[in-house]
CSV table of C-alpha atoms in Angstrom, one decimal:
chain,number,residue,atom,x,y,z
A,1,UNK,CA,85.8,-68.5,-93.8
A,2,UNK,CA,83.6,-65.8,-95.3
A,3,UNK,CA,85.7,-65.8,-98.5
A,4,UNK,CA,85.3,-69.5,-99.1
A,5,UNK,CA,81.5,-69.3,-98.7
A,6,UNK,CA,81.4,-66.4,-101.2
A,7,UNK,CA,83.4,-68.4,-103.7
A,8,UNK,CA,81.0,-71.4,-103.3
A,9,UNK,CA,78.0,-69.2,-104.0
A,10,UNK,CA,79.7,-67.8,-107.2
A,11,UNK,CA,80.4,-71.3,-108.5
A,12,UNK,CA,76.8,-72.5,-108.1
A,13,UNK,CA,75.4,-69.3,-109.6
A,14,UNK,CA,77.7,-69.3,-112.6
A,15,UNK,CA,75.7,-69.1,-115.9
A,16,UNK,CA,75.7,-72.2,-118.2
A,17,UNK,CA,75.8,-72.1,-122.1
A,18,UNK,CA,72.5,-72.7,-123.8
A,19,UNK,CA,72.0,-76.3,-125.2
A,20,UNK,CA,69.3,-78.6,-126.4
A,21,UNK,CA,65.7,-78.4,-125.2
A,22,UNK,CA,66.2,-81.7,-123.5
A,23,UNK,CA,68.9,-80.2,-121.4
A,24,UNK,CA,66.6,-77.2,-120.5
A,25,UNK,CA,63.8,-79.5,-119.4
A,26,UNK,CA,66.1,-81.6,-117.3
A,27,UNK,CA,67.4,-78.5,-115.6
A,28,UNK,CA,63.9,-77.3,-114.9
A,29,UNK,CA,63.0,-80.7,-113.4
A,30,UNK,CA,66.1,-80.6,-111.2
A,31,UNK,CA,65.3,-77.1,-110.0
A,32,UNK,CA,61.8,-78.1,-109.0
A,33,UNK,CA,63.1,-80.7,-106.7
A,34,UNK,CA,65.3,-78.2,-104.7
A,35,UNK,CA,64.1,-76.4,-101.6
A,36,UNK,CA,62.8,-72.9,-102.1
A,37,UNK,CA,65.3,-70.2,-100.9
A,38,UNK,CA,64.1,-67.8,-98.2
A,39,UNK,CA,64.4,-64.8,-100.4
A,40,UNK,CA,61.7,-66.3,-102.7
A,41,UNK,CA,59.1,-66.5,-99.9
A,42,UNK,CA,56.2,-64.0,-99.6
A,43,UNK,CA,56.6,-60.6,-98.0
A,44,UNK,CA,55.2,-61.7,-94.6
A,45,UNK,CA,58.3,-63.8,-94.0
A,46,UNK,CA,60.7,-60.9,-94.2
A,47,UNK,CA,59.8,-59.7,-90.7
A,48,UNK,CA,61.1,-62.9,-89.1
A,49,UNK,CA,64.7,-62.8,-87.7
A,50,UNK,CA,67.3,-64.5,-89.7
A,51,UNK,CA,68.4,-67.6,-88.0
A,52,UNK,CA,72.0,-68.4,-88.9
A,53,UNK,CA,74.9,-69.8,-87.0
A,54,UNK,CA,77.3,-67.3,-85.7
A,55,UNK,CA,80.8,-68.5,-84.8
A,56,UNK,CA,82.5,-67.4,-81.5
A,57,UNK,CA,83.6,-63.8,-81.3
A,58,UNK,CA,86.9,-65.1,-80.0
A,59,UNK,CA,87.1,-62.4,-77.2
A,60,UNK,CA,90.6,-61.7,-75.8
A,61,UNK,CA,91.8,-59.4,-73.0
A,62,UNK,CA,95.2,-57.7,-72.6
A,63,UNK,CA,95.6,-56.8,-68.9
A,64,UNK,CA,98.7,-54.8,-69.7
A,65,UNK,CA,96.8,-52.4,-71.9
A,66,UNK,CA,93.4,-53.1,-70.4
A,67,UNK,CA,92.2,-53.7,-73.9
A,68,UNK,CA,89.4,-56.1,-75.0
A,69,UNK,CA,89.4,-57.4,-78.6
A,70,UNK,CA,87.3,-59.8,-80.7
A,71,UNK,CA,86.9,-61.0,-84.2
A,72,UNK,CA,85.1,-58.5,-86.5
A,73,UNK,CA,81.8,-59.7,-88.0
A,74,UNK,CA,80.1,-58.5,-91.2
A,75,UNK,CA,77.1,-56.1,-90.9
A,76,UNK,CA,77.9,-55.3,-87.2
A,77,UNK,CA,76.0,-52.1,-86.5
A,78,UNK,CA,76.3,-51.7,-82.7
A,79,UNK,CA,78.5,-52.8,-79.9
A,80,UNK,CA,79.1,-52.4,-76.2
A,81,UNK,CA,81.8,-53.6,-73.8
A,82,UNK,CA,81.2,-54.1,-70.1
A,83,UNK,CA,83.8,-54.6,-67.4
A,84,UNK,CA,82.3,-55.8,-64.1
A,85,UNK,CA,84.6,-54.8,-61.2
A,86,UNK,CA,84.1,-56.1,-57.6
A,87,UNK,CA,84.5,-52.6,-56.1
A,88,UNK,CA,83.5,-50.2,-58.9
A,89,UNK,CA,80.6,-52.3,-60.4
A,90,UNK,CA,79.9,-52.1,-64.1
A,91,UNK,CA,82.0,-50.0,-66.4
A,92,UNK,CA,80.5,-49.7,-69.9
A,93,UNK,CA,82.0,-48.4,-73.1
A,94,UNK,CA,80.3,-48.0,-76.5
A,95,UNK,CA,81.9,-49.4,-79.6
A,96,UNK,CA,82.0,-47.4,-82.7
A,97,UNK,CA,81.0,-49.0,-86.1
A,98,UNK,CA,83.5,-51.2,-87.7
A,99,UNK,CA,85.6,-51.3,-84.5
A,100,UNK,CA,86.3,-54.6,-82.7
A,101,UNK,CA,88.0,-53.4,-79.5
A,102,UNK,CA,87.5,-51.6,-76.3
A,103,UNK,CA,90.1,-49.9,-74.1
A,104,UNK,CA,89.3,-49.3,-70.4
A,105,UNK,CA,91.0,-46.9,-68.0
A,106,UNK,CA,93.5,-48.5,-65.6
A,107,UNK,CA,91.9,-50.3,-62.7
A,108,UNK,CA,93.0,-52.9,-60.2
A,109,UNK,CA,92.6,-56.4,-61.5
A,110,UNK,CA,93.9,-58.6,-58.7
A,111,UNK,CA,90.3,-59.2,-57.5
A,112,UNK,CA,89.3,-60.6,-60.8
A,113,UNK,CA,87.0,-59.0,-63.5
A,114,UNK,CA,84.3,-60.2,-65.8
A,115,UNK,CA,84.2,-58.8,-69.3
A,116,UNK,CA,81.3,-59.0,-71.8
A,117,UNK,CA,81.1,-58.0,-75.5
A,118,UNK,CA,77.7,-57.3,-77.1
A,119,UNK,CA,77.3,-56.7,-80.9
A,120,UNK,CA,74.3,-56.6,-83.2
A,121,UNK,CA,74.7,-58.6,-86.4
A,122,UNK,CA,71.8,-58.8,-88.9
A,123,UNK,CA,69.3,-57.6,-86.3
A,124,UNK,CA,70.5,-60.1,-83.8
A,125,UNK,CA,72.4,-59.4,-80.6
A,126,UNK,CA,75.4,-61.5,-80.0
A,127,UNK,CA,77.0,-61.6,-76.5
A,128,UNK,CA,80.1,-63.3,-75.3
A,129,UNK,CA,81.6,-63.2,-71.7
A,130,UNK,CA,85.2,-63.6,-70.6
A,131,UNK,CA,86.3,-64.1,-67.0
A,132,UNK,CA,89.8,-62.9,-66.1
A,133,UNK,CA,90.9,-64.5,-62.8
A,134,UNK,CA,94.0,-63.9,-60.7
A,135,UNK,CA,95.9,-67.1,-61.1
A,136,UNK,CA,98.1,-68.5,-58.4
A,137,UNK,CA,97.7,-69.8,-54.8
A,138,UNK,CA,95.3,-68.0,-52.6
A,139,UNK,CA,97.1,-65.7,-50.1
A,140,UNK,CA,100.4,-65.7,-51.9
A,141,UNK,CA,100.2,-62.1,-53.3
A,142,UNK,CA,102.0,-59.2,-51.7
A,143,UNK,CA,99.9,-57.4,-49.1
A,144,UNK,CA,99.9,-54.0,-47.2
A,145,UNK,CA,101.1,-52.2,-50.3
A,146,UNK,CA,101.6,-48.4,-50.0
A,147,UNK,CA,103.7,-45.7,-51.6
A,148,UNK,CA,104.9,-42.3,-50.3
A,149,UNK,CA,106.5,-39.4,-52.3
A,150,UNK,CA,108.8,-37.1,-50.2
A,151,UNK,CA,111.2,-34.3,-51.0
A,152,UNK,CA,109.4,-33.8,-54.3
A,153,UNK,CA,111.7,-36.2,-56.3
A,154,UNK,CA,111.8,-39.4,-54.2
A,155,UNK,CA,109.3,-42.2,-53.6
A,156,UNK,CA,109.3,-45.3,-51.4
A,157,UNK,CA,106.9,-48.2,-51.9
A,158,UNK,CA,106.6,-51.0,-49.4
A,159,UNK,CA,104.7,-54.3,-49.1
A,160,UNK,CA,104.6,-57.4,-47.0
A,161,UNK,CA,105.0,-61.1,-47.8
A,162,UNK,CA,101.8,-62.9,-48.4
A,163,UNK,CA,100.6,-65.1,-45.6
A,164,UNK,CA,100.5,-68.2,-47.7
A,165,UNK,CA,103.5,-67.4,-49.8
A,166,UNK,CA,106.3,-70.0,-49.8
A,167,UNK,CA,109.7,-69.3,-48.4
A,168,UNK,CA,111.4,-68.9,-51.9
A,169,UNK,CA,108.9,-66.3,-53.1
A,170,UNK,CA,110.3,-63.3,-54.8
A,171,UNK,CA,108.4,-60.1,-55.7
A,172,UNK,CA,108.9,-57.6,-58.5
A,173,UNK,CA,107.4,-54.1,-58.9
A,174,UNK,CA,106.4,-52.5,-62.2
A,175,UNK,CA,105.1,-48.9,-62.6
A,176,UNK,CA,103.3,-47.6,-65.7
A,177,UNK,CA,101.9,-44.2,-66.4
A,178,UNK,CA,98.3,-43.5,-67.2
A,179,UNK,CA,99.0,-43.0,-70.9
A,180,UNK,CA,100.4,-46.6,-71.0
A,181,UNK,CA,103.5,-45.5,-72.8
A,182,UNK,CA,106.2,-45.6,-70.1
A,183,UNK,CA,106.7,-48.8,-68.0
A,184,UNK,CA,109.6,-49.3,-65.6
A,185,UNK,CA,110.8,-51.9,-63.1
A,186,UNK,CA,111.9,-50.9,-59.6
A,187,UNK,CA,115.6,-49.9,-59.9
A,188,UNK,CA,116.4,-50.4,-56.2
A,189,UNK,CA,114.7,-53.0,-54.1
A,190,UNK,CA,114.5,-53.1,-50.3
A,191,UNK,CA,115.0,-56.6,-49.0
A,192,UNK,CA,114.0,-58.6,-45.9
A,193,UNK,CA,115.9,-61.9,-45.6
A,194,UNK,CA,116.5,-61.8,-49.3
A,195,UNK,CA,112.8,-61.2,-50.3
A,196,UNK,CA,111.9,-57.9,-52.0
A,197,UNK,CA,109.6,-56.0,-49.7
A,198,UNK,CA,110.0,-52.4,-50.9
A,199,UNK,CA,111.4,-50.2,-53.6
A,200,UNK,CA,113.1,-46.8,-53.7
A,201,UNK,CA,112.9,-44.5,-56.6
A,202,UNK,CA,115.0,-41.3,-57.1
A,203,UNK,CA,113.6,-40.3,-60.5
A,204,UNK,CA,109.9,-39.8,-60.9
A,205,UNK,CA,110.0,-38.1,-64.3
A,206,UNK,CA,107.6,-39.5,-66.8
A,207,UNK,CA,104.9,-40.4,-64.2
A,208,UNK,CA,101.6,-38.7,-64.8
A,209,UNK,CA,99.0,-37.8,-62.2
A,210,UNK,CA,97.6,-41.4,-62.2
A,211,UNK,CA,100.0,-44.4,-62.2
A,212,UNK,CA,99.5,-48.1,-62.3
A,213,UNK,CA,101.5,-50.2,-59.8
A,214,UNK,CA,101.9,-54.0,-60.3
A,215,UNK,CA,103.6,-56.4,-57.9
A,216,UNK,CA,103.9,-60.0,-59.2
A,217,UNK,CA,105.9,-62.9,-57.8
A,218,UNK,CA,107.7,-66.1,-58.7
A,219,UNK,CA,108.3,-69.3,-56.8
A,220,UNK,CA,109.4,-72.8,-57.6
A,221,UNK,CA,106.8,-74.4,-55.3
A,222,UNK,CA,103.5,-72.8,-56.4
A,223,UNK,CA,102.0,-70.0,-58.5
A,224,UNK,CA,102.1,-66.5,-57.0
A,225,UNK,CA,99.1,-64.2,-57.3
A,226,UNK,CA,99.7,-60.6,-58.4
A,227,UNK,CA,98.7,-57.4,-56.6
A,228,UNK,CA,98.0,-54.2,-58.5
A,229,UNK,CA,96.8,-50.7,-57.6
A,230,UNK,CA,96.1,-47.3,-59.3
A,231,UNK,CA,97.4,-44.4,-57.2
A,232,UNK,CA,96.9,-40.7,-57.6
A,233,UNK,CA,100.3,-39.3,-57.0
A,234,UNK,CA,99.0,-36.1,-55.5
A,235,UNK,CA,97.4,-38.1,-52.7
A,236,UNK,CA,100.6,-40.0,-51.8
A,237,UNK,CA,102.8,-36.9,-51.8
A,238,UNK,CA,104.1,-35.7,-48.5
A,239,UNK,CA,104.8,-31.9,-48.7
A,240,UNK,CA,107.9,-30.3,-47.5
A,241,UNK,CA,107.8,-27.5,-44.8
A,242,UNK,CA,107.1,-24.0,-46.1
A,243,UNK,CA,110.0,-21.8,-47.1
A,244,UNK,CA,111.2,-18.4,-45.8
A,245,UNK,CA,109.4,-18.2,-42.4
A,246,UNK,CA,109.6,-14.7,-40.9
A,247,UNK,CA,108.2,-13.2,-37.7
A,248,UNK,CA,107.7,-9.5,-37.1
A,249,UNK,CA,106.3,-8.0,-33.9
A,250,UNK,CA,105.3,-4.5,-33.0
A,251,UNK,CA,103.9,-3.1,-29.7
A,252,UNK,CA,100.5,-4.8,-30.1
A,253,UNK,CA,100.7,-7.7,-32.6
A,254,UNK,CA,103.0,-10.3,-34.1
A,255,UNK,CA,103.0,-11.3,-37.8
A,256,UNK,CA,104.1,-14.6,-39.2
A,257,UNK,CA,104.7,-15.1,-43.0
A,258,UNK,CA,105.9,-17.9,-45.1
A,259,UNK,CA,106.0,-19.2,-48.7
A,260,UNK,CA,104.3,-22.4,-50.0
A,261,UNK,CA,106.6,-25.4,-50.5
A,262,UNK,CA,107.8,-26.7,-53.8
A,263,UNK,CA,105.8,-29.7,-55.1
A,264,UNK,CA,105.9,-32.0,-58.1
A,265,UNK,CA,103.1,-30.2,-59.9
A,266,UNK,CA,102.3,-26.5,-59.7
A,267,UNK,CA,99.3,-25.9,-57.3
A,268,UNK,CA,97.4,-22.9,-56.2
A,269,UNK,CA,97.5,-21.7,-52.6
A,270,UNK,CA,94.1,-23.2,-51.9
A,271,UNK,CA,95.5,-26.7,-52.3
A,272,UNK,CA,97.4,-26.3,-49.1
A,273,UNK,CA,96.8,-26.1,-45.3
A,274,UNK,CA,99.3,-25.3,-42.6
A,275,UNK,CA,99.8,-26.1,-39.0
A,276,UNK,CA,101.6,-23.8,-36.6
A,277,UNK,CA,103.2,-24.8,-33.3
A,278,UNK,CA,104.1,-21.8,-31.1
A,279,UNK,CA,106.1,-22.5,-28.0
A,280,UNK,CA,107.4,-20.4,-25.1
A,281,UNK,CA,111.0,-20.8,-24.2
A,282,UNK,CA,112.3,-20.9,-20.6
A,283,UNK,CA,115.1,-22.2,-18.4
A,284,UNK,CA,112.9,-25.2,-17.5
A,285,UNK,CA,112.1,-26.1,-21.1
A,286,UNK,CA,109.4,-25.2,-23.5
A,287,UNK,CA,105.6,-25.0,-22.8
A,288,UNK,CA,103.5,-26.4,-25.7
A,289,UNK,CA,100.5,-24.4,-26.8
A,290,UNK,CA,97.6,-25.6,-28.9
A,291,UNK,CA,98.3,-26.3,-32.5
A,292,UNK,CA,96.9,-23.7,-35.0
A,293,UNK,CA,95.6,-24.7,-38.4
A,294,UNK,CA,95.6,-22.1,-41.2
A,295,UNK,CA,94.1,-22.6,-44.6
A,296,UNK,CA,95.9,-21.7,-47.8
A,297,UNK,CA,93.3,-18.9,-48.5
A,298,UNK,CA,94.8,-16.9,-45.7
A,299,UNK,CA,97.6,-15.7,-48.0
A,300,UNK,CA,100.4,-17.6,-46.1
A,301,UNK,CA,100.3,-15.4,-43.1
A,302,UNK,CA,99.0,-15.4,-39.5
A,303,UNK,CA,98.8,-12.6,-36.9
A,304,UNK,CA,97.9,-12.6,-33.2
A,305,UNK,CA,98.0,-10.1,-30.3
A,306,UNK,CA,101.4,-9.8,-28.6
A,307,UNK,CA,99.9,-9.8,-25.1
A,308,UNK,CA,101.4,-12.8,-23.4
A,309,UNK,CA,104.0,-13.3,-26.2
A,310,UNK,CA,106.6,-10.7,-25.1
A,311,UNK,CA,108.8,-13.5,-23.8
A,312,UNK,CA,111.0,-15.5,-26.1
A,313,UNK,CA,109.0,-17.9,-28.4
A,314,UNK,CA,109.6,-20.2,-31.3
A,315,UNK,CA,107.3,-21.1,-34.1
A,316,UNK,CA,107.3,-24.2,-36.4
A,317,UNK,CA,105.1,-24.9,-39.5
A,318,UNK,CA,104.3,-27.9,-41.5
A,319,UNK,CA,102.2,-28.5,-44.6
A,320,UNK,CA,99.5,-30.9,-45.8
A,321,UNK,CA,97.0,-31.2,-48.7
A,322,UNK,CA,93.8,-29.2,-48.2
A,323,UNK,CA,91.6,-32.3,-48.8
A,324,UNK,CA,93.7,-34.8,-46.9
A,325,UNK,CA,95.6,-34.1,-43.7
A,326,UNK,CA,98.8,-36.0,-44.5
A,327,UNK,CA,101.1,-33.7,-42.6
A,328,UNK,CA,104.8,-33.4,-43.6
A,329,UNK,CA,107.8,-32.7,-41.5
A,330,UNK,CA,108.1,-29.6,-39.2
A,331,UNK,CA,110.2,-26.7,-40.3
A,332,UNK,CA,113.1,-25.4,-38.4
A,333,UNK,CA,112.0,-23.2,-35.4
A,334,UNK,CA,112.0,-19.5,-35.9
A,335,UNK,CA,112.5,-17.3,-32.8
A,336,UNK,CA,110.7,-14.1,-31.8
A,337,UNK,CA,110.1,-12.2,-28.6
A,338,UNK,CA,112.3,-10.7,-25.9
A,339,UNK,CA,115.4,-12.2,-24.4
A,340,UNK,CA,115.3,-14.6,-21.4
A,341,UNK,CA,116.6,-12.1,-18.6
A,342,UNK,CA,113.7,-9.7,-19.5
A,343,UNK,CA,111.3,-12.6,-19.2
A,344,UNK,CA,112.6,-13.4,-15.7
A,345,UNK,CA,112.0,-9.9,-14.5
A,346,UNK,CA,108.4,-10.2,-15.7
A,347,UNK,CA,108.1,-13.4,-13.7
A,348,UNK,CA,109.4,-11.7,-10.6
A,349,UNK,CA,107.0,-8.7,-11.0
A,350,UNK,CA,104.1,-11.1,-11.5
A,351,UNK,CA,105.1,-13.0,-8.3
A,352,UNK,CA,105.2,-9.8,-6.3
A,353,UNK,CA,101.8,-8.7,-7.5
A,354,UNK,CA,100.4,-12.1,-6.8
A,355,UNK,CA,101.9,-12.2,-3.2
A,356,UNK,CA,100.5,-8.7,-2.4
A,357,UNK,CA,97.0,-9.8,-3.5
A,358,UNK,CA,97.2,-12.9,-1.4
A,359,UNK,CA,98.3,-11.0,1.7
A,360,UNK,CA,95.6,-8.4,1.3
A,361,UNK,CA,92.9,-11.0,0.9
A,362,UNK,CA,94.2,-12.9,4.0
A,363,UNK,CA,94.1,-9.7,6.2
A,364,UNK,CA,90.6,-8.9,4.9
A,365,UNK,CA,89.3,-12.4,5.7
A,366,UNK,CA,90.8,-12.2,9.3
A,367,UNK,CA,89.2,-8.8,9.9
A,368,UNK,CA,85.8,-9.9,8.7
A,369,UNK,CA,86.0,-13.0,10.9
A,370,UNK,CA,86.9,-10.9,14.0
A,371,UNK,CA,83.9,-8.6,13.5
A,372,UNK,CA,81.6,-11.6,13.0
A,373,UNK,CA,82.8,-13.2,16.3
A,374,UNK,CA,82.3,-9.9,18.3
A,375,UNK,CA,78.7,-9.6,17.1
A,376,UNK,CA,77.9,-13.2,17.9
A,377,UNK,CA,79.4,-13.2,21.4
A,378,UNK,CA,79.1,-9.7,23.0
A,379,UNK,CA,80.7,-9.1,26.6
A,380,UNK,CA,78.5,-10.1,29.6
A,381,UNK,CA,77.5,-6.9,31.7
A,382,UNK,CA,78.9,-6.7,35.3
A,383,UNK,CA,76.6,-6.4,38.5
A,384,UNK,CA,76.9,-2.9,40.0
A,385,UNK,CA,78.3,-2.8,43.5
A,386,UNK,CA,76.9,0.2,45.3
A,387,UNK,CA,79.1,-0.1,48.3
A,388,UNK,CA,82.4,-0.5,46.4
A,389,UNK,CA,81.7,1.7,43.5
A,390,UNK,CA,82.6,4.9,45.5
A,391,UNK,CA,85.8,4.4,47.5
A,392,UNK,CA,85.4,7.6,49.6
A,393,UNK,CA,82.4,6.3,51.5
A,394,UNK,CA,83.8,2.8,52.1
A,395,UNK,CA,83.1,1.7,55.7
A,396,UNK,CA,81.7,5.1,56.6
A,397,UNK,CA,78.3,5.8,58.2
A,398,UNK,CA,76.2,8.6,56.8
A,399,UNK,CA,75.4,10.4,60.0
A,400,UNK,CA,73.5,13.1,58.3
A,401,UNK,CA,70.6,10.7,57.8
A,402,UNK,CA,70.2,10.3,61.6
A,403,UNK,CA,69.8,13.9,62.7
A,404,UNK,CA,67.0,14.5,65.2
A,405,UNK,CA,63.7,15.9,64.1
A,406,UNK,CA,62.9,19.4,65.2
A,407,UNK,CA,60.0,19.7,67.8
A,408,UNK,CA,60.2,16.2,69.3
A,409,UNK,CA,61.3,17.5,72.8
A,410,UNK,CA,64.0,16.2,75.0
A,411,UNK,CA,63.1,12.6,74.5
A,412,UNK,CA,65.4,10.9,72.0
A,413,UNK,CA,65.8,7.5,70.7
A,414,UNK,CA,69.3,6.2,70.7
A,415,UNK,CA,70.3,3.6,68.2
A,416,UNK,CA,73.4,1.5,68.9
A,417,UNK,CA,75.5,0.7,65.8
A,418,UNK,CA,78.0,-2.0,66.1
A,419,UNK,CA,80.5,-2.7,63.4
A,420,UNK,CA,80.7,-6.3,62.5
A,421,UNK,CA,83.9,-7.6,61.3
A,422,UNK,CA,84.9,-11.1,60.1
A,423,UNK,CA,86.6,-13.3,62.6
A,424,UNK,CA,90.1,-14.4,61.8
A,425,UNK,CA,90.5,-17.8,60.4
A,426,UNK,CA,92.5,-19.1,63.4
A,427,UNK,CA,90.0,-17.8,66.0
């Protein structure tokens, strides 16, 4: 279009050969009737913006590469691309001169996005907006999507059938790395009544830290919406148990050591946290203790006093990311402590000591109770019986008290004493 306009301007501005004066006058009269071009106006008109019709920028969006393109315009000095995301808000990118494209980082598009291009052309800002929807029937997309990496080299992804999806729906999973160079389809689907509801991968090579997951679907009845997600593989990795667990005990302490597990990417010890489960073994089973959490900064070791741990014990350890407690599987139990017969003797000794203490406390309580009762209820004193207290004078008369007085003469007073006895009951 721009080439045709330039050719027309060249044809009208082409010089003509000189001719007769009549021809010159006729040409002058013709030019006087034409409108005056804008570039021949006074200087005060130069400050006004140029009003000219700009054709559409013809904006296009490639969701696979998350690239926005448009038709290049002449004299474009500045540009900006804007992606409006429902969850992340506005994402802006500046456009370099003479470039007519923008490439965004991977983001989920299943909620729909709005894209805008703004460029300056001849001191005029031109803007064009493009809405990218999620075509298909509402509620037909896969739902409850999640992925889990385990045993370093394996990954399972699962999803559920959309609530409004027809019976003949079929889903497909595609995975792309963050560099947008490697794309693969699920090699092994997990099915439920013939419908793909999961995927198992045994080879994770080529996947970068961020990966883009797309689940689209097909049906003969209606269009199926797609579901996509960007996942950080580190956050969905479930770590294996630590390696080489060893336990050493001396007379006072026990020391547990281990090695960090193997992961997809090499990580420092600070990226891990560990959980220890120490249990005591007995004939009746194991008694569970409180779980112990140890950070990776501890140097992959843990120590504790041996008091109370002389019996036979086992310890299990599992691993998780330091920022997200997604615990993996438990390790095999490692045993430490004394054998079971020795532990039984300790139990008997403890029972004997405990029984002795109980008996002592019981006797002490009874003795204190007896003393308290004696003080509250002392014995009642008995009335003294003067007649019966001395058995030698029982029923005897003290004749010495009745001796006559000296000097009273021959006259004496005689007292008659009669012994009174109790009559028999039959009298």
